[in-house]
Amino acid sequence: MDKENQTKVTEFYFSDFPQFEKGGLLFFILLLCVYMFIVVGNALIFLAVQLDVRLHNPMNSFIGIFSFLEICYTTVTIPKMLYNLVSKEKTISFLGCLLQMYFFHSFGVTESLVLTIMAIDRYVAICNPLRYAIIMTPKLCTQLSTGSFILGFLMLLPEIVWISTLPFCGPNHIHQLFCDLEPVLLLACTDTSMILVEDVIHAISILTCVSVITLSYLRIITVILRIPPGESRQKAFSTCTAHITIFLLFFGSVALMYLRFSATFQPLLEKIIALMFAVLAPFFNPIIYSLRNKDMKDAIKKMFCSQKMFSVSGS
């Protein structure tokens, strides 16, 4: 196509959202309830970690950071999805789409790095408990957390900058629930063979995190099985079970989405997988970490009791 005959795309259209009067309202109410639970549940965990001194340790600090990331991660996509369910426009600007992709994947990469650090933290705590306090110092925890944010937000920057230089001349229909790399690249009016390079980069980063986490927990389980049956063994299993569950939820859905290369799924299955890692995994995070962590449950109850006492004394 000649350049003079090209029409530059300034916005994208989400064509697969149901109309408000054809089921959109039901999906809107359901998704809104899920989003409110994600924000409130993860905010409670984050605040509990900050306010309760019993939770001031590396493991719970990383859980608090992960909960904060879950709020940010879902806020990048779900509010726009809610808007699309009740709006007739269902569009997003080109810049808005780039920003959504950048922040969604940056927060996602940061989460994967934090999950990796959490696995290493549990490995040191259970496999080398006598040196745990020496190794996992507050300074190192701060450096690891900061490094996760920096690496997470730098890793996607070159790719987003490259996408911003591509010509988009139509069509502009995105067949996904939010702006994602492959659905957007398929709309570019140029050679998009770089998609394969993008897939390889994603695969390497995902598999690296998965390998570190898997090896850590295999070693942890081996050590736990050597512990005589009792309360300490049960507590170690309980803590690791929560981490492993979150790991499987997060990386399982991510692997289905980004480790398939040229394989394609049915459109409905594509959207279900997208909802799994964009909505369902963050939804289960506060449930798993609050139910499997006695100290966390006590801290959250303490916050509510303190708020109730404050309200009674104020009245």
GROMACS .gro file of C-alpha atoms in nm:
model
  315
    1MET     CA    1   0.000   0.000   0.000
    2ASP     CA    2   0.132   0.344  -0.090
    3LYS     CA    3   0.209   0.574   0.198
    4GLU     CA    4  -0.016   0.846   0.060
    5ASN     CA    5  -0.312   0.608   0.060
    6GLN     CA    6  -0.259   0.498   0.420
    7THR     CA    7  -0.484   0.632   0.693
    8LYS     CA    8  -0.308   0.653   1.026
    9VAL     CA    9  -0.491   0.479   1.312
   10THR     CA   10  -0.540   0.711   1.610
   11GLU     CA   11  -0.751   0.476   1.823
   12PHE     CA   12  -0.834   0.109   1.859
   13TYR     CA   13  -1.174  -0.052   1.900
   14PHE     CA   14  -1.248  -0.343   2.135
   15SER     CA   15  -1.495  -0.533   1.920
   16ASP     CA   16  -1.559  -0.835   2.144
   17PHE     CA   17  -1.730  -0.665   2.440
   18PRO     CA   18  -2.105  -0.734   2.470
   19GLN     CA   19  -2.345  -0.442   2.438
   20PHE     CA   20  -2.484  -0.300   2.762
   21GLU     CA   21  -2.837  -0.417   2.683
   22LYS     CA   22  -2.718  -0.763   2.571
   23GLY     CA   23  -2.553  -0.887   2.889
   24GLY     CA   24  -2.300  -0.610   2.939
   25LEU     CA   25  -2.465  -0.497   3.264
   26LEU     CA   26  -2.438  -0.844   3.420
   27PHE     CA   27  -2.070  -0.872   3.331
   28PHE     CA   28  -2.016  -0.516   3.456
   29ILE     CA   29  -2.164  -0.592   3.801
   30LEU     CA   30  -1.969  -0.917   3.832
   31LEU     CA   31  -1.638  -0.764   3.724
   32LEU     CA   32  -1.692  -0.459   3.946
   33CYS     CA   33  -1.746  -0.682   4.251
   34VAL     CA   34  -1.433  -0.881   4.167
   35TYR     CA   35  -1.227  -0.564   4.118
   36MET     CA   36  -1.348  -0.414   4.449
   37PHE     CA   37  -1.257  -0.737   4.629
   38ILE     CA   38  -0.910  -0.737   4.468
   39VAL     CA   39  -0.843  -0.376   4.570
   40VAL     CA   40  -0.984  -0.404   4.924
   41GLY     CA   41  -0.836  -0.748   4.994
   42ASN     CA   42  -0.487  -0.665   4.873
   43ALA     CA   43  -0.498  -0.321   5.038
   44LEU     CA   44  -0.580  -0.487   5.373
   45ILE     CA   45  -0.279  -0.718   5.336
   46PHE     CA   46  -0.052  -0.427   5.239
   47LEU     CA   47  -0.171  -0.212   5.533
   48ALA     CA   48  -0.148  -0.503   5.777
   49VAL     CA   49   0.216  -0.560   5.680
   50GLN     CA   50   0.293  -0.190   5.727
   51LEU     CA   51   0.110  -0.144   6.060
   52ASP     CA   52   0.167  -0.470   6.250
   53VAL     CA   53   0.518  -0.516   6.389
   54ARG     CA   54   0.472  -0.894   6.396
   55LEU     CA   55   0.470  -0.887   6.015
   56HIS     CA   56   0.789  -0.684   5.983
   57ASN     CA   57   1.000  -0.961   5.834
   58PRO     CA   58   1.124  -1.030   5.479
   59MET     CA   59   0.857  -1.284   5.386
   60ASN     CA   60   0.561  -1.064   5.482
   61SER     CA   61   0.728  -0.755   5.339
   62PHE     CA   62   0.745  -0.928   5.000
   63ILE     CA   63   0.381  -1.037   5.039
   64GLY     CA   64   0.288  -0.673   5.107
   65ILE     CA   65   0.478  -0.557   4.797
   66PHE     CA   66   0.314  -0.828   4.589
   67SER     CA   67  -0.032  -0.720   4.712
   68PHE     CA   68   0.046  -0.359   4.620
   69LEU     CA   69   0.153  -0.473   4.273
   70GLU     CA   70  -0.170  -0.671   4.234
   71ILE     CA   71  -0.371  -0.353   4.291
   72CYS     CA   72  -0.166  -0.163   4.032
   73TYR     CA   73  -0.165  -0.457   3.789
   74THR     CA   74  -0.545  -0.489   3.785
   75THR     CA   75  -0.606  -0.114   3.787
   76VAL     CA   76  -0.426  -0.087   3.452
   77THR     CA   77  -0.688  -0.300   3.274
   78ILE     CA   78  -1.007  -0.363   3.474
   79PRO     CA   79  -1.141  -0.001   3.497
   80LYS     CA   80  -1.113   0.027   3.117
   81MET     CA   81  -1.285  -0.310   3.079
   82LEU     CA   82  -1.566  -0.188   3.306
   83TYR     CA   83  -1.599   0.127   3.097
   84ASN     CA   84  -1.616  -0.076   2.776
   85LEU     CA   85  -1.899  -0.288   2.919
   86VAL     CA   86  -2.125   0.016   2.969
   87SER     CA   87  -2.003   0.247   2.692
   88LYS     CA   88  -2.104   0.241   2.327
   89GLU     CA   89  -1.763   0.367   2.215
   90LYS     CA   90  -1.539   0.083   2.343
   91THR     CA   91  -1.232   0.260   2.207
   92ILE     CA   92  -0.887   0.344   2.338
   93SER     CA   93  -0.643   0.598   2.195
   94PHE     CA   94  -0.318   0.482   2.037
   95LEU     CA   95  -0.118   0.639   2.322
   96GLY     CA   96  -0.356   0.495   2.580
   97CYS     CA   97  -0.311   0.150   2.430
   98LEU     CA   98   0.069   0.179   2.442
   99LEU     CA   99   0.057   0.294   2.805
  100GLN     CA  100  -0.180   0.012   2.900
  101MET     CA  101   0.051  -0.248   2.745
  102TYR     CA  102   0.358  -0.095   2.908
  103PHE     CA  103   0.221  -0.073   3.261
  104PHE     CA  104   0.033  -0.404   3.244
  105HIS     CA  105   0.344  -0.597   3.142
  106SER     CA  106   0.581  -0.394   3.360
  107PHE     CA  107   0.376  -0.466   3.671
  108GLY     CA  108   0.344  -0.828   3.557
  109VAL     CA  109   0.720  -0.870   3.513
  110THR     CA  110   0.780  -0.703   3.851
  111GLU     CA  111   0.534  -0.946   4.011
  112SER     CA  112   0.715  -1.244   3.859
  113LEU     CA  113   1.046  -1.114   3.995
  114VAL     CA  114   0.895  -1.062   4.342
  115LEU     CA  115   0.754  -1.417   4.335
  116THR     CA  116   1.104  -1.539   4.247
  117ILE     CA  117   1.253  -1.345   4.539
  118MET     CA  118   0.986  -1.490   4.770
  119ALA     CA  119   1.086  -1.842   4.664
  120ILE     CA  120   1.453  -1.767   4.731
  121ASP     CA  121   1.358  -1.615   5.070
  122ARG     CA  122   1.171  -1.935   5.167
  123TYR     CA  123   1.464  -2.144   5.041
  124VAL     CA  124   1.709  -1.961   5.268
  125ALA     CA  125   1.467  -1.963   5.564
  126ILE     CA  126   1.401  -2.339   5.550
  127CYS     CA  127   1.720  -2.479   5.401
  128ASN     CA  128   1.966  -2.250   5.581
  129PRO     CA  129   1.777  -2.117   5.887
  130LEU     CA  130   2.085  -2.040   6.099
  131ARG     CA  131   2.214  -1.792   5.841
  132TYR     CA  132   1.875  -1.652   5.741
  133ALA     CA  133   1.902  -1.332   5.946
  134ILE     CA  134   2.255  -1.274   5.818
  135ILE     CA  135   2.165  -1.328   5.452
  136MET     CA  136   1.817  -1.170   5.427
  137THR     CA  137   1.904  -0.837   5.584
  138PRO     CA  138   1.668  -0.536   5.556
  139LYS     CA  139   1.920  -0.373   5.325
  140LEU     CA  140   1.926  -0.673   5.088
  141CYS     CA  141   1.544  -0.697   5.091
  142THR     CA  142   1.519  -0.330   4.997
  143GLN     CA  143   1.774  -0.374   4.719
  144LEU     CA  144   1.594  -0.681   4.582
  145SER     CA  145   1.255  -0.506   4.589
  146THR     CA  146   1.392  -0.191   4.426
  147GLY     CA  147   1.578  -0.395   4.166
  148SER     CA  148   1.257  -0.582   4.079
  149PHE     CA  149   1.075  -0.255   4.008
  150ILE     CA  150   1.361  -0.110   3.806
  151LEU     CA  151   1.414  -0.424   3.596
  152GLY     CA  152   1.041  -0.478   3.554
  153PHE     CA  153   0.984  -0.128   3.417
  154LEU     CA  154   1.296  -0.122   3.198
  155MET     CA  155   1.247  -0.462   3.035
  156LEU     CA  156   0.934  -0.364   2.837
  157LEU     CA  157   1.044  -0.010   2.748
  158PRO     CA  158   1.240  -0.091   2.426
  159GLU     CA  159   0.955  -0.307   2.296
  160ILE     CA  160   0.689  -0.041   2.359
  161VAL     CA  161   0.908   0.227   2.199
  162TRP     CA  162   0.952   0.001   1.893
  163ILE     CA  163   0.575  -0.059   1.867
  164SER     CA  164   0.513   0.318   1.886
  165THR     CA  165   0.716   0.363   1.564
  166LEU     CA  166   0.517   0.107   1.363
  167PRO     CA  167   0.260   0.223   1.105
  168PHE     CA  168  -0.102   0.135   1.188
  169CYS     CA  169  -0.332   0.207   0.894
  170GLY     CA  170  -0.630  -0.019   0.966
  171PRO     CA  171  -0.818  -0.227   1.056
  172ASN     CA  172  -0.820  -0.113   1.417
  173HIS     CA  173  -1.028  -0.385   1.589
  174ILE     CA  174  -0.854  -0.552   1.886
  175HIS     CA  175  -0.995  -0.899   1.950
  176GLN     CA  176  -0.897  -0.908   2.316
  177LEU     CA  177  -1.026  -0.763   2.645
  178PHE     CA  178  -0.739  -0.516   2.672
  179CYS     CA  179  -0.439  -0.398   2.474
  180ASP     CA  180  -0.183  -0.675   2.456
  181LEU     CA  181   0.134  -0.708   2.253
  182GLU     CA  182   0.042  -0.971   1.996
  183PRO     CA  183  -0.315  -0.851   1.918
  184VAL     CA  184  -0.181  -0.498   1.863
  185LEU     CA  185   0.119  -0.609   1.655
  186LEU     CA  186  -0.110  -0.806   1.425
  187LEU     CA  187  -0.275  -0.475   1.328
  188ALA     CA  188   0.051  -0.312   1.213
  189CYS     CA  189   0.080  -0.236   0.839
  190THR     CA  190   0.433  -0.369   0.814
  191ASP     CA  191   0.641  -0.681   0.866
  192THR     CA  192   0.574  -0.809   1.219
  193SER     CA  193   0.819  -1.097   1.223
  194MET     CA  194   0.961  -0.931   1.534
  195ILE     CA  195   0.669  -1.099   1.713
  196LEU     CA  196   0.884  -1.414   1.720
  197VAL     CA  197   1.170  -1.224   1.887
  198GLU     CA  198   0.921  -1.085   2.138
  199ASP     CA  199   0.795  -1.437   2.209
  200VAL     CA  200   1.150  -1.562   2.266
  201ILE     CA  201   1.230  -1.275   2.506
  202HIS     CA  202   0.913  -1.342   2.702
  203ALA     CA  203   0.980  -1.715   2.706
  204ILE     CA  204   1.334  -1.670   2.841
  205SER     CA  205   1.225  -1.433   3.119
  206ILE     CA  206   0.927  -1.650   3.218
  207LEU     CA  207   1.120  -1.978   3.209
  208THR     CA  208   1.407  -1.828   3.410
  209CYS     CA  209   1.172  -1.724   3.690
  210VAL     CA  210   0.982  -2.055   3.674
  211SER     CA  211   1.307  -2.255   3.688
  212VAL     CA  212   1.441  -2.066   3.991
  213ILE     CA  213   1.109  -2.095   4.175
  214THR     CA  214   1.060  -2.463   4.088
  215LEU     CA  215   1.412  -2.562   4.195
  216SER     CA  216   1.378  -2.361   4.518
  217TYR     CA  217   1.051  -2.528   4.618
  218LEU     CA  218   1.169  -2.877   4.520
  219ARG     CA  219   1.465  -2.829   4.754
  220ILE     CA  220   1.237  -2.681   5.022
  221ILE     CA  221   0.994  -2.975   5.005
  222THR     CA  222   1.286  -3.220   5.031
  223VAL     CA  223   1.408  -3.046   5.347
  224ILE     CA  224   1.058  -3.022   5.499
  225LEU     CA  225   1.000  -3.395   5.451
  226ARG     CA  226   1.308  -3.460   5.668
  227ILE     CA  227   1.163  -3.257   5.956
  228PRO     CA  228   0.997  -3.477   6.222
  229PRO     CA  229   0.616  -3.452   6.213
  230GLY     CA  230   0.498  -3.167   6.434
  231GLU     CA  231   0.395  -2.803   6.447
  232SER     CA  232   0.711  -2.667   6.281
  233ARG     CA  233   0.674  -2.906   5.987
  234GLN     CA  234   0.306  -2.819   5.948
  235LYS     CA  235   0.378  -2.445   5.959
  236ALA     CA  236   0.652  -2.479   5.696
  237PHE     CA  237   0.420  -2.677   5.469
  238SER     CA  238   0.137  -2.426   5.520
  239THR     CA  239   0.356  -2.128   5.429
  240CYS     CA  240   0.500  -2.296   5.120
  241THR     CA  241   0.159  -2.419   5.005
  242ALA     CA  242   0.033  -2.059   4.988
  243HIS     CA  243   0.336  -1.949   4.784
  244ILE     CA  244   0.317  -2.248   4.550
  245THR     CA  245  -0.055  -2.192   4.490
  246ILE     CA  246   0.002  -1.829   4.390
  247PHE     CA  247   0.297  -1.939   4.175
  248LEU     CA  248   0.084  -2.196   3.988
  249LEU     CA  249  -0.205  -1.954   3.940
  250PHE     CA  250   0.014  -1.672   3.811
  251PHE     CA  251   0.267  -1.857   3.598
  252GLY     CA  252   0.023  -2.124   3.481
  253SER     CA  253  -0.201  -1.868   3.311
  254VAL     CA  254   0.096  -1.661   3.192
  255ALA     CA  255   0.253  -1.969   3.033
  256LEU     CA  256  -0.070  -2.049   2.847
  257MET     CA  257  -0.076  -1.695   2.712
  258TYR     CA  258   0.289  -1.625   2.631
  259LEU     CA  259   0.468  -1.960   2.591
  260ARG     CA  260   0.270  -2.093   2.296
  261PHE     CA  261   0.458  -1.907   2.017
  262SER     CA  262   0.256  -1.952   1.692
  263ALA     CA  263  -0.012  -2.177   1.846
  264THR     CA  264  -0.359  -2.026   1.845
  265PHE     CA  265  -0.668  -2.092   2.059
  266GLN     CA  266  -1.036  -2.036   2.003
  267PRO     CA  267  -1.131  -1.667   2.061
  268LEU     CA  268  -1.340  -1.754   2.369
  269LEU     CA  269  -1.054  -1.957   2.519
  270GLU     CA  270  -0.815  -1.667   2.449
  271LYS     CA  271  -1.033  -1.439   2.661
  272ILE     CA  272  -1.072  -1.695   2.940
  273ILE     CA  273  -0.693  -1.731   2.962
  274ALA     CA  274  -0.654  -1.351   2.963
  275LEU     CA  275  -0.906  -1.325   3.248
  276MET     CA  276  -0.718  -1.595   3.441
  277PHE     CA  277  -0.395  -1.398   3.475
  278ALA     CA  278  -0.543  -1.047   3.458
  279VAL     CA  279  -0.832  -1.096   3.702
  280LEU     CA  280  -0.860  -1.438   3.869
  281ALA     CA  281  -0.501  -1.470   3.995
  282PRO     CA  282  -0.514  -1.128   4.172
  283PHE     CA  283  -0.861  -1.222   4.304
  284PHE     CA  284  -0.731  -1.533   4.483
  285ASN     CA  285  -0.417  -1.366   4.621
  286PRO     CA  286  -0.578  -1.206   4.931
  287ILE     CA  287  -0.784  -1.520   4.998
  288ILE     CA  288  -0.482  -1.749   4.993
  289TYR     CA  289  -0.245  -1.527   5.191
  290SER     CA  290  -0.500  -1.429   5.455
  291LEU     CA  291  -0.642  -1.779   5.509
  292ARG     CA  292  -0.306  -1.959   5.511
  293ASN     CA  293  -0.124  -1.706   5.731
  294LYS     CA  294  -0.236  -1.691   6.096
  295ASP     CA  295  -0.028  -1.380   6.169
  296MET     CA  296  -0.183  -1.206   5.869
  297LYS     CA  297  -0.536  -1.297   5.980
  298ASP     CA  298  -0.466  -1.171   6.333
  299ALA     CA  299  -0.318  -0.845   6.200
  300ILE     CA  300  -0.621  -0.780   5.976
  301LYS     CA  301  -0.860  -0.855   6.267
  302LYS     CA  302  -0.655  -0.622   6.485
  303MET     CA  303  -0.694  -0.343   6.230
  304PHE     CA  304  -1.070  -0.380   6.227
  305CYS     CA  305  -1.089  -0.399   6.606
  306SER     CA  306  -0.871  -0.089   6.643
  307GLN     CA  307  -1.090   0.097   6.392
  308LYS     CA  308  -1.404  -0.012   6.579
  309MET     CA  309  -1.263   0.100   6.916
  310PHE     CA  310  -1.159   0.432   6.763
  311SER     CA  311  -1.511   0.485   6.625
  312VAL     CA  312  -1.672   0.400   6.961
  313SER     CA  313  -1.440   0.630   7.156
  314GLY     CA  314  -1.496   0.907   6.903
  315SER     CA  315  -1.873   0.887   6.941
   0.00000   0.00000   0.00000
